[in-house]
Amino acid sequence: MDETAVRAWSPAVIGVLRRRGADFAAAEDAVQEALLEAVRTWPQDPPRDPQGWLVTTAWRKFLDSTRSETARRHRETRVQTEPEPGTVPDADDTLELYFLCAHPSLSTSSAVALTLRAVGGLTTRQIAEAYLVPESTMAQRISRAKRTVAGARFTHPGEVGTVLRVLYLVFNEGYSGDVDLAAEAIRLTRQLAAITDDPEVRGLLALMLLHHARRPARTDPDGRLVPLAEQDRTRWDTRLISDGVALLQGALAADRLGEYQAQAAIAALHADAPTAAETDWPQIVEWYDELLALTGSPVVRLNRAVAVGEADGPHAGLAALADCDPSVPRHTATRAYLHEHAGDREVAARLYAEAARSASSVAERDHLLRQAARLNSGA
């Protein structure tokens, strides 16, 4: 296959799709998907009219994309929120597409962003928020990744680590964002766990199940967020917790610790506590130390400060928070929480109100405003 010729056809095919009613971004996405299909099928079955084939395939991809959200909702009503373990249909090639988009010619961050956009169904805004960068920056990164992939050979699929990062971010968006993708991320991670013995794959699946187990208790009947310490633990799914702990134990036994295993260990300690007061915070701090050494993540450092505040007192937590980047999301909310527990109610109320102004969702904003109102009324 002449990849230069294929790449040269892209603008013309995009133009055809735009004349048929597709906007530029949707047309570009559809053409990129058509190119992926071409590199997989043309070596064995080259078309007589390559440009016509690309137009037909890209238009079909565009139509499929416009129906994807409706199809996703219908699919979710047909299955349980948490898919049962077992074999998956051989015809499902979603995981293969994840590997194709995680191409070795791309950096890890670019491959993840491209896969989240092209296969995961996330918007550019959602991906930018996950990476803590402006939406315009992420749009440019995705565009560059598309151009790189358009001229790349697909004889070598991406690495497992890159695919894991994508699945992790898809699950996080499904767990806390606007679109419910958590069940799909779990399903694909189960597939991956069935074909590899990588302990980080099992660690990620354990992490997903442990978080998913607590999901029914995360909101009240009115849709308001319920903090972990206040959740009704009888609503947690003990079967998923048991499955997650067993997966984690098997992963840790391989003695190749990775970030997903460390995160799963923290989630398991929360799940193991009969009440919030019985949480083993000192051990959670130790796991955050491990996780910070593995990742250096500013978000991990922030979460560690909360754990230190629970284990050693709010003033120790505030001291740990001083080492955190104040631009990290929820930094102000964390300060408010620690000041409240230190007895600084007036400061805490002001910080809760300030944090609400930069909340990432309506539910989070309303929760922070309620916290501020509670402290103000109490004062």
Tab-separated table of C-alpha atoms in Angstrom:
chain	number	residue	atom	x	y	z
A	1	MET	CA	0.000	0.000	0.000
A	2	ASP	CA	1.313	3.448	-0.969
A	3	GLU	CA	0.917	5.352	2.311
A	4	THR	CA	1.889	8.669	0.708
A	5	ALA	CA	-0.975	8.346	-1.767
A	6	VAL	CA	-3.401	7.406	0.997
A	7	ARG	CA	-2.368	10.429	3.028
A	8	ALA	CA	-2.765	12.646	-0.054
A	9	TRP	CA	-6.384	11.529	-0.488
A	10	SER	CA	-7.381	12.613	3.016
A	11	PRO	CA	-8.221	16.293	2.271
A	12	ALA	CA	-10.373	15.320	-0.696
A	13	VAL	CA	-12.273	12.711	1.314
A	14	ILE	CA	-12.786	15.189	4.157
A	15	GLY	CA	-14.174	17.651	1.620
A	16	VAL	CA	-16.702	15.096	0.359
A	17	LEU	CA	-17.901	14.352	3.903
A	18	ARG	CA	-18.242	18.059	4.674
A	19	ARG	CA	-20.374	18.566	1.565
A	20	ARG	CA	-22.588	15.739	2.790
A	21	GLY	CA	-23.185	17.568	6.082
A	22	ALA	CA	-20.399	16.471	8.447
A	23	ASP	CA	-18.591	19.149	10.428
A	24	PHE	CA	-14.823	19.361	10.025
A	25	ALA	CA	-13.862	17.592	13.283
A	26	ALA	CA	-16.297	14.725	12.683
A	27	ALA	CA	-15.181	14.389	9.058
A	28	GLU	CA	-11.522	14.317	10.089
A	29	ASP	CA	-12.213	11.650	12.729
A	30	ALA	CA	-14.144	9.524	10.230
A	31	VAL	CA	-11.364	9.735	7.635
A	32	GLN	CA	-8.758	8.744	10.200
A	33	GLU	CA	-10.849	5.692	11.113
A	34	ALA	CA	-11.173	4.851	7.429
A	35	LEU	CA	-7.382	5.027	7.077
A	36	LEU	CA	-7.017	2.618	9.997
A	37	GLU	CA	-9.384	0.249	8.192
A	38	ALA	CA	-7.395	0.672	4.988
A	39	VAL	CA	-4.048	-0.275	6.486
A	40	ARG	CA	-5.630	-3.430	7.881
A	41	THR	CA	-7.452	-4.603	4.760
A	42	TRP	CA	-5.775	-3.222	1.649
A	43	PRO	CA	-2.626	-5.403	1.769
A	44	GLN	CA	-4.841	-8.512	1.400
A	45	ASP	CA	-7.656	-6.995	-0.691
A	46	PRO	CA	-6.684	-3.728	-2.454
A	47	PRO	CA	-9.686	-1.822	-3.856
A	48	ARG	CA	-10.004	-0.923	-7.535
A	49	ASP	CA	-10.972	2.657	-6.622
A	50	PRO	CA	-9.002	3.565	-3.470
A	51	GLN	CA	-10.363	7.094	-3.125
A	52	GLY	CA	-13.927	5.930	-3.650
A	53	TRP	CA	-13.372	3.181	-1.080
A	54	LEU	CA	-12.115	5.777	1.413
A	55	VAL	CA	-15.130	8.036	0.808
A	56	THR	CA	-17.585	5.162	1.275
A	57	THR	CA	-15.853	3.815	4.374
A	58	ALA	CA	-15.364	7.260	5.958
A	59	TRP	CA	-19.034	8.124	5.404
A	60	ARG	CA	-20.047	4.863	7.020
A	61	LYS	CA	-17.734	5.605	9.947
A	62	PHE	CA	-19.282	9.059	10.266
A	63	LEU	CA	-22.811	7.636	10.358
A	64	ASP	CA	-21.742	5.028	12.900
A	65	SER	CA	-20.219	7.760	15.046
A	66	THR	CA	-23.386	9.860	15.057
A	67	ARG	CA	-25.299	6.843	16.349
A	68	SER	CA	-22.642	5.746	18.850
A	69	GLU	CA	-24.036	7.463	21.929
A	70	THR	CA	-27.527	6.094	21.342
A	71	ALA	CA	-26.074	2.641	20.744
A	72	ARG	CA	-24.008	2.934	23.928
A	73	ARG	CA	-27.076	3.797	26.003
A	74	HIS	CA	-29.030	0.894	24.523
A	75	ARG	CA	-26.119	-1.455	25.214
A	76	GLU	CA	-25.903	-0.335	28.824
A	77	THR	CA	-29.593	-1.051	29.384
A	78	ARG	CA	-29.076	-4.609	28.114
A	79	VAL	CA	-26.318	-5.528	30.522
A	80	GLN	CA	-25.656	-5.261	34.210
A	81	THR	CA	-23.685	-2.255	35.397
A	82	GLU	CA	-20.813	-4.622	36.151
A	83	PRO	CA	-20.300	-7.235	33.423
A	84	GLU	CA	-19.913	-10.813	34.601
A	85	PRO	CA	-16.531	-12.507	34.060
A	86	GLY	CA	-16.301	-14.822	31.118
A	87	THR	CA	-15.422	-15.101	27.475
A	88	VAL	CA	-16.211	-12.255	25.094
A	89	PRO	CA	-17.376	-12.444	21.489
A	90	ASP	CA	-14.571	-13.027	18.988
A	91	ALA	CA	-16.075	-10.379	16.713
A	92	ASP	CA	-15.412	-7.592	19.232
A	93	ASP	CA	-12.310	-5.769	17.979
A	94	THR	CA	-12.467	-2.747	20.322
A	95	LEU	CA	-9.386	-3.793	22.260
A	96	GLU	CA	-7.506	-4.294	18.980
A	97	LEU	CA	-8.334	-0.713	18.020
A	98	TYR	CA	-6.925	0.458	21.358
A	99	PHE	CA	-3.640	-1.239	20.508
A	100	LEU	CA	-3.595	0.174	16.976
A	101	CYS	CA	-4.100	3.745	18.207
A	102	ALA	CA	-1.360	3.237	20.820
A	103	HIS	CA	1.133	3.212	17.945
A	104	PRO	CA	4.890	3.104	18.718
A	105	SER	CA	5.463	6.158	16.515
A	106	LEU	CA	3.483	8.249	19.019
A	107	SER	CA	4.536	9.405	22.451
A	108	THR	CA	2.573	7.791	25.275
A	109	SER	CA	0.636	10.979	26.025
A	110	SER	CA	-0.265	11.494	22.346
A	111	ALA	CA	-1.279	7.853	21.885
A	112	VAL	CA	-3.497	7.995	24.958
A	113	ALA	CA	-5.125	11.243	23.848
A	114	LEU	CA	-5.764	9.922	20.324
A	115	THR	CA	-7.282	6.676	21.592
A	116	LEU	CA	-9.510	8.439	24.097
A	117	ARG	CA	-10.820	10.663	21.300
A	118	ALA	CA	-11.044	8.178	18.418
A	119	VAL	CA	-12.084	4.996	20.245
A	120	GLY	CA	-12.973	5.896	23.820
A	121	GLY	CA	-15.588	8.452	22.842
A	122	LEU	CA	-14.341	11.244	25.120
A	123	THR	CA	-14.466	14.877	24.068
A	124	THR	CA	-11.353	17.010	23.718
A	125	ARG	CA	-12.452	18.960	26.810
A	126	GLN	CA	-12.735	15.809	28.911
A	127	ILE	CA	-9.289	14.622	27.808
A	128	ALA	CA	-7.757	18.038	28.516
A	129	GLU	CA	-9.184	18.003	32.031
A	130	ALA	CA	-7.715	14.542	32.648
A	131	TYR	CA	-4.279	15.806	31.575
A	132	LEU	CA	-4.587	19.153	33.411
A	133	VAL	CA	-3.898	21.142	30.210
A	134	PRO	CA	-5.930	23.755	28.259
A	135	GLU	CA	-8.431	22.375	25.753
A	136	SER	CA	-6.646	24.165	22.872
A	137	THR	CA	-3.367	22.458	23.793
A	138	MET	CA	-5.031	19.048	23.804
A	139	ALA	CA	-6.752	19.733	20.466
A	140	GLN	CA	-3.371	20.468	18.890
A	141	ARG	CA	-1.863	17.320	20.434
A	142	ILE	CA	-4.648	15.139	19.060
A	143	SER	CA	-4.362	16.722	15.609
A	144	ARG	CA	-0.618	16.082	15.516
A	145	ALA	CA	-1.181	12.491	16.600
A	146	LYS	CA	-3.713	11.990	13.792
A	147	ARG	CA	-1.253	13.329	11.216
A	148	THR	CA	1.498	11.056	12.548
A	149	VAL	CA	-0.693	7.961	12.487
A	150	ALA	CA	-1.932	8.775	8.977
A	151	GLY	CA	1.604	8.222	7.663
A	152	ALA	CA	2.603	5.335	9.919
A	153	ARG	CA	2.757	1.609	9.302
A	154	PHE	CA	0.579	-0.521	11.563
A	155	THR	CA	2.648	-3.690	11.550
A	156	HIS	CA	3.574	-3.153	15.233
A	157	PRO	CA	0.721	-2.415	17.645
A	158	GLY	CA	1.241	-0.311	20.744
A	159	GLU	CA	2.446	-1.421	24.143
A	160	VAL	CA	0.288	-2.770	26.953
A	161	GLY	CA	1.307	0.096	29.236
A	162	THR	CA	-0.139	2.692	26.882
A	163	VAL	CA	-3.392	0.763	26.508
A	164	LEU	CA	-3.623	0.476	30.297
A	165	ARG	CA	-3.286	4.241	30.630
A	166	VAL	CA	-6.156	4.708	28.177
A	167	LEU	CA	-8.389	2.221	29.984
A	168	TYR	CA	-7.587	3.872	33.313
A	169	LEU	CA	-8.591	7.314	32.037
A	170	VAL	CA	-11.721	5.978	30.320
A	171	PHE	CA	-12.781	4.348	33.585
A	172	ASN	CA	-12.116	7.529	35.565
A	173	GLU	CA	-14.202	9.568	33.135
A	174	GLY	CA	-16.976	6.992	33.299
A	175	TYR	CA	-16.800	6.907	37.093
A	176	SER	CA	-16.968	10.638	37.699
A	177	GLY	CA	-17.679	12.392	34.402
A	178	ASP	CA	-20.529	13.207	32.065
A	179	VAL	CA	-20.618	9.910	30.139
A	180	ASP	CA	-20.876	6.480	31.776
A	181	LEU	CA	-17.922	4.524	30.382
A	182	ALA	CA	-16.932	2.582	33.496
A	183	ALA	CA	-18.578	-0.720	32.548
A	184	GLU	CA	-16.979	-0.623	29.095
A	185	ALA	CA	-13.536	0.013	30.603
A	186	ILE	CA	-13.996	-2.934	32.970
A	187	ARG	CA	-15.095	-5.178	30.111
A	188	LEU	CA	-12.037	-4.335	28.005
A	189	THR	CA	-9.659	-4.692	30.952
A	190	ARG	CA	-11.100	-8.155	31.595
A	191	GLN	CA	-10.300	-9.012	27.982
A	192	LEU	CA	-6.761	-7.756	28.401
A	193	ALA	CA	-6.296	-9.687	31.647
A	194	ALA	CA	-7.349	-12.866	29.833
A	195	ILE	CA	-4.524	-12.578	27.276
A	196	THR	CA	-1.604	-11.337	29.390
A	197	ASP	CA	-0.042	-12.171	32.747
A	198	ASP	CA	1.152	-8.605	33.351
A	199	PRO	CA	0.518	-7.896	37.080
A	200	GLU	CA	-0.314	-4.266	36.299
A	201	VAL	CA	-3.255	-5.426	34.160
A	202	ARG	CA	-4.613	-7.344	37.150
A	203	GLY	CA	-3.815	-4.386	39.369
A	204	LEU	CA	-5.830	-2.059	37.144
A	205	LEU	CA	-8.767	-4.475	36.977
A	206	ALA	CA	-8.677	-4.790	40.783
A	207	LEU	CA	-8.659	-1.009	41.124
A	208	MET	CA	-11.647	-0.670	38.806
A	209	LEU	CA	-13.679	-3.322	40.627
A	210	LEU	CA	-12.906	-1.882	44.068
A	211	HIS	CA	-13.997	1.595	43.016
A	212	HIS	CA	-17.002	0.287	41.105
A	213	ALA	CA	-18.102	-1.613	44.213
A	214	ARG	CA	-18.608	1.664	46.069
A	215	ARG	CA	-20.408	3.407	43.252
A	216	PRO	CA	-24.013	2.851	44.461
A	217	ALA	CA	-23.223	4.773	47.653
A	218	ARG	CA	-21.471	7.745	46.042
A	219	THR	CA	-24.686	9.719	45.522
A	220	ASP	CA	-27.923	10.075	47.459
A	221	PRO	CA	-31.407	9.643	45.910
A	222	ASP	CA	-31.323	13.318	44.828
A	223	GLY	CA	-28.024	12.839	42.957
A	224	ARG	CA	-25.913	14.706	45.517
A	225	LEU	CA	-22.348	13.551	46.175
A	226	VAL	CA	-21.790	11.583	49.366
A	227	PRO	CA	-18.202	11.746	50.737
A	228	LEU	CA	-16.491	8.426	51.394
A	229	ALA	CA	-16.648	8.857	55.183
A	230	GLU	CA	-20.429	9.343	55.046
A	231	GLN	CA	-21.323	6.573	52.595
A	232	ASP	CA	-23.667	3.744	53.561
A	233	ARG	CA	-21.234	0.830	53.406
A	234	THR	CA	-24.057	-1.698	53.317
A	235	ARG	CA	-24.643	-0.501	49.747
A	236	TRP	CA	-21.125	-1.462	48.658
A	237	ASP	CA	-20.949	-4.543	46.425
A	238	THR	CA	-19.101	-7.124	48.526
A	239	ARG	CA	-18.747	-9.524	45.593
A	240	LEU	CA	-16.857	-6.948	43.554
A	241	ILE	CA	-14.717	-6.115	46.589
A	242	SER	CA	-13.862	-9.786	47.053
A	243	ASP	CA	-12.987	-10.159	43.358
A	244	GLY	CA	-10.867	-7.007	43.444
A	245	VAL	CA	-8.935	-8.063	46.546
A	246	ALA	CA	-8.243	-11.512	45.073
A	247	LEU	CA	-6.937	-9.955	41.847
A	248	LEU	CA	-4.766	-7.543	43.819
A	249	GLN	CA	-3.258	-10.305	45.937
A	250	GLY	CA	-2.369	-12.261	42.808
A	251	ALA	CA	-0.794	-9.195	41.220
A	252	LEU	CA	1.252	-8.284	44.303
A	253	ALA	CA	2.527	-11.873	44.548
A	254	ALA	CA	4.417	-11.313	41.279
A	255	ASP	CA	6.621	-8.802	43.163
A	256	ARG	CA	6.576	-6.274	40.294
A	257	LEU	CA	4.863	-3.328	41.908
A	258	GLY	CA	3.317	-0.723	39.627
A	259	GLU	CA	1.136	2.322	40.073
A	260	TYR	CA	-2.171	0.524	39.485
A	261	GLN	CA	-1.369	-2.115	42.074
A	262	ALA	CA	-0.479	0.619	44.588
A	263	GLN	CA	-3.724	2.459	43.878
A	264	ALA	CA	-5.672	-0.778	44.214
A	265	ALA	CA	-4.007	-1.440	47.577
A	266	ILE	CA	-5.237	1.953	48.819
A	267	ALA	CA	-8.745	1.230	47.520
A	268	ALA	CA	-8.676	-2.199	49.202
A	269	LEU	CA	-7.806	-0.644	52.574
A	270	HIS	CA	-10.802	1.677	52.271
A	271	ALA	CA	-13.034	-1.221	51.245
A	272	ASP	CA	-11.776	-3.381	54.128
A	273	ALA	CA	-12.686	-0.856	56.855
A	274	PRO	CA	-16.085	-1.639	58.468
A	275	THR	CA	-16.472	2.083	59.270
A	276	ALA	CA	-14.686	5.248	58.258
A	277	ALA	CA	-13.246	5.562	61.768
A	278	GLU	CA	-11.608	2.131	61.437
A	279	THR	CA	-9.729	2.976	58.225
A	280	ASP	CA	-6.026	2.076	58.437
A	281	TRP	CA	-4.742	5.543	57.520
A	282	PRO	CA	-1.077	4.949	58.498
A	283	GLN	CA	-0.898	2.060	56.026
A	284	ILE	CA	-2.655	4.166	53.382
A	285	VAL	CA	0.036	6.834	53.837
A	286	GLU	CA	2.693	4.159	53.288
A	287	TRP	CA	1.030	3.111	50.033
A	288	TYR	CA	0.818	6.746	48.930
A	289	ASP	CA	4.570	6.998	49.572
A	290	GLU	CA	5.074	4.006	47.265
A	291	LEU	CA	2.747	5.491	44.658
A	292	LEU	CA	4.458	8.873	44.791
A	293	ALA	CA	7.847	7.214	44.298
A	294	LEU	CA	6.469	5.393	41.243
A	295	THR	CA	4.715	8.340	39.591
A	296	GLY	CA	5.800	11.670	41.068
A	297	SER	CA	2.216	12.746	40.327
A	298	PRO	CA	1.044	16.067	41.807
A	299	VAL	CA	-2.425	14.551	42.247
A	300	VAL	CA	-0.949	11.680	44.259
A	301	ARG	CA	0.957	14.173	46.396
A	302	LEU	CA	-2.295	16.029	47.091
A	303	ASN	CA	-4.143	12.844	48.050
A	304	ARG	CA	-1.246	11.852	50.278
A	305	ALA	CA	-1.659	15.124	52.200
A	306	VAL	CA	-5.256	14.168	52.966
A	307	ALA	CA	-4.128	10.742	54.178
A	308	VAL	CA	-1.436	12.324	56.362
A	309	GLY	CA	-4.098	14.603	57.837
A	310	GLU	CA	-6.216	11.583	58.744
A	311	ALA	CA	-3.304	9.567	60.113
A	312	ASP	CA	-1.357	12.274	61.988
A	313	GLY	CA	-3.824	15.101	62.422
A	314	PRO	CA	-4.986	18.053	60.264
A	315	HIS	CA	-1.977	20.243	61.048
A	316	ALA	CA	0.340	17.513	59.747
A	317	GLY	CA	-1.889	17.307	56.678
A	318	LEU	CA	-1.625	21.054	56.093
A	319	ALA	CA	2.159	20.819	56.410
A	320	ALA	CA	2.163	18.083	53.748
A	321	LEU	CA	-0.173	20.179	51.611
A	322	ALA	CA	2.390	22.989	51.608
A	323	ASP	CA	4.555	20.812	49.344
A	324	CYS	CA	1.735	20.407	46.792
A	325	ASP	CA	1.204	22.393	43.614
A	326	PRO	CA	-1.703	24.810	44.334
A	327	SER	CA	-2.825	24.627	40.693
A	328	VAL	CA	-3.761	20.939	41.025
A	329	PRO	CA	-7.553	20.425	40.892
A	330	ARG	CA	-9.199	20.140	44.324
A	331	HIS	CA	-6.213	21.721	46.088
A	332	THR	CA	-8.422	24.443	47.565
A	333	ALA	CA	-11.091	21.922	48.571
A	334	THR	CA	-8.426	19.871	50.336
A	335	ARG	CA	-7.216	22.961	52.209
A	336	ALA	CA	-10.796	23.634	53.255
A	337	TYR	CA	-11.247	20.088	54.548
A	338	LEU	CA	-8.027	20.145	56.568
A	339	HIS	CA	-8.736	23.614	58.005
A	340	GLU	CA	-12.202	22.477	59.063
A	341	HIS	CA	-10.769	19.496	60.918
A	342	ALA	CA	-8.178	21.790	62.490
A	343	GLY	CA	-11.035	23.895	63.900
A	344	ASP	CA	-10.627	26.854	61.502
A	345	ARG	CA	-14.288	26.925	60.505
A	346	GLU	CA	-14.317	30.466	59.115
A	347	VAL	CA	-11.277	29.819	56.927
A	348	ALA	CA	-12.696	26.476	55.837
A	349	ALA	CA	-16.048	28.009	54.826
A	350	ARG	CA	-14.298	30.639	52.706
A	351	LEU	CA	-12.119	27.995	51.028
A	352	TYR	CA	-15.071	25.691	50.309
A	353	ALA	CA	-16.845	28.575	48.561
A	354	GLU	CA	-13.683	29.402	46.631
A	355	ALA	CA	-13.229	25.770	45.586
A	356	ALA	CA	-16.824	25.615	44.340
A	357	ARG	CA	-16.057	28.271	41.733
A	358	SER	CA	-13.559	25.955	40.011
A	359	ALA	CA	-15.398	22.652	40.514
A	360	SER	CA	-15.275	20.265	37.560
A	361	SER	CA	-18.946	19.261	37.767
A	362	VAL	CA	-22.269	20.612	38.984
A	363	ALA	CA	-22.522	17.856	41.604
A	364	GLU	CA	-19.088	18.708	43.010
A	365	ARG	CA	-19.847	22.433	42.982
A	366	ASP	CA	-23.118	21.926	44.858
A	367	HIS	CA	-21.410	19.699	47.418
A	368	LEU	CA	-18.740	22.319	48.132
A	369	LEU	CA	-21.345	25.067	48.429
A	370	ARG	CA	-23.309	22.966	50.906
A	371	GLN	CA	-20.138	22.488	52.958
A	372	ALA	CA	-19.551	26.247	53.023
A	373	ALA	CA	-23.203	26.937	53.969
A	374	ARG	CA	-23.061	24.324	56.728
A	375	LEU	CA	-20.020	25.945	58.342
A	376	ASN	CA	-21.389	29.469	57.934
A	377	SER	CA	-24.709	28.548	59.508
A	378	GLY	CA	-22.922	26.732	62.329
A	379	ALA	CA	-20.775	29.791	63.015
